[in-house]
Tab-separated table of C-alpha atoms in Angstrom:
chain	number	residue	atom	x	y	z
A	1	MET	CA	-114.344	-118.160	-193.791
A	2	GLU	CA	-113.413	-113.816	-192.965
A	3	GLN	CA	-116.455	-112.310	-192.498
A	4	ILE	CA	-116.126	-108.721	-194.440
A	5	CYS	CA	-116.830	-106.034	-192.632
A	6	PHE	CA	-116.312	-102.517	-195.225
A	7	GLU	CA	-116.151	-102.547	-199.064
A	8	ILE	CA	-115.672	-99.139	-200.945
A	9	LYS	CA	-116.123	-99.542	-204.947
A	10	ASN	CA	-115.365	-97.111	-207.331
A	11	VAL	CA	-115.839	-94.202	-204.577
A	12	GLU	CA	-115.314	-90.042	-205.321
A	13	MET	CA	-115.991	-87.554	-202.470
A	14	THR	CA	-115.750	-84.264	-203.702
A	15	TYR	CA	-115.939	-80.554	-201.731
A	16	LEU	CA	-116.503	-77.157	-203.921
A	17	ASP	CA	-115.005	-79.133	-207.465
A	18	LYS	CA	-111.986	-80.310	-205.759
A	19	GLU	CA	-111.475	-84.280	-204.848
A	20	ILE	CA	-111.342	-84.784	-201.408
A	21	LEU	CA	-110.834	-88.874	-201.982
A	22	LYS	CA	-110.829	-91.632	-204.744
A	23	ILE	CA	-110.410	-94.938	-203.779
A	24	GLU	CA	-110.746	-97.476	-206.123
A	25	ARG	CA	-111.431	-100.662	-204.947
A	26	LEU	CA	-111.086	-101.250	-200.954
A	27	THR	CA	-111.853	-104.347	-198.469
A	28	VAL	CA	-111.754	-104.681	-194.609
A	29	HIS	CA	-111.843	-108.194	-193.216
A	30	GLN	CA	-113.001	-108.809	-189.762
A	31	PHE	CA	-109.146	-109.516	-188.501
A	32	ASP	CA	-107.906	-106.945	-190.978
A	33	ARG	CA	-105.837	-104.614	-188.656
A	34	ILE	CA	-105.460	-101.165	-191.393
A	35	GLY	CA	-103.939	-98.040	-190.788
A	36	ILE	CA	-104.981	-93.875	-191.913
A	37	VAL	CA	-102.069	-91.998	-192.229
A	38	GLY	CA	-101.647	-88.562	-194.376
A	39	LYS	CA	-100.965	-85.215	-194.149
A	40	ASN	CA	-103.756	-83.174	-193.946
A	41	VAL	CA	-106.629	-82.346	-196.081
A	42	ALA	CA	-105.304	-85.617	-197.276
A	43	GLY	CA	-108.970	-87.178	-196.973
A	44	LYS	CA	-108.409	-89.626	-193.513
A	45	SER	CA	-111.152	-87.851	-191.611
A	46	THR	CA	-113.383	-88.289	-194.648
A	47	LEU	CA	-112.665	-92.122	-194.903
A	48	LEU	CA	-113.444	-92.233	-191.677
A	49	LYS	CA	-117.057	-90.600	-192.233
A	50	LEU	CA	-118.129	-92.665	-194.974
A	51	LEU	CA	-117.521	-95.792	-193.003
A	52	ALA	CA	-119.491	-94.538	-190.660
A	53	ASN	CA	-122.084	-93.821	-192.296
A	54	ASN	CA	-122.213	-90.316	-191.609
A	55	ILE	CA	-121.828	-89.332	-194.820
A	56	LYS	CA	-122.547	-90.516	-198.681
A	57	PRO	CA	-120.268	-90.378	-201.355
A	58	THR	CA	-120.179	-88.038	-204.876
A	59	ARG	CA	-119.696	-91.220	-206.892
A	60	GLY	CA	-119.370	-94.706	-206.646
A	61	THR	CA	-120.363	-97.739	-203.879
A	62	VAL	CA	-120.284	-97.889	-199.782
A	63	LYS	CA	-120.882	-101.425	-198.107
A	64	LEU	CA	-121.364	-101.975	-194.416
A	65	HIS	CA	-121.644	-105.037	-193.304
A	66	VAL	CA	-120.822	-104.187	-189.420
A	67	GLU	CA	-122.231	-101.549	-187.823
A	68	GLY	CA	-119.665	-98.520	-186.789
A	69	GLY	CA	-119.851	-95.218	-184.917
A	70	TYR	CA	-117.596	-92.565	-185.075
A	71	PHE	CA	-116.755	-88.881	-182.680
A	72	GLU	CA	-115.902	-86.235	-184.008
A	73	GLN	CA	-112.503	-84.598	-183.989
A	74	LEU	CA	-111.947	-82.551	-180.506
A	75	GLU	CA	-111.470	-78.524	-181.109
A	76	ALA	CA	-108.868	-77.426	-178.957
A	77	PRO	CA	-109.625	-75.572	-175.547
A	78	LEU	CA	-110.152	-71.862	-175.468
A	79	LEU	CA	-107.721	-70.511	-172.348
């Protein structure tokens, strides 16, 4: 049986009273392949930071059953 890697339940993330991310339920299993696609400011990086345990949700629970990491986005080089 496949191991569960991440479980997200009733997660909401807000910033300055603006809803950034809202996920009712998400479970990622060991051999799942997922893509995170969306417009700018859609919450893609926020979701990855939640899964890396870098931030905590405003509401809800995130259960991590594996150890992960997150590399910050790089700034454009200065000319």
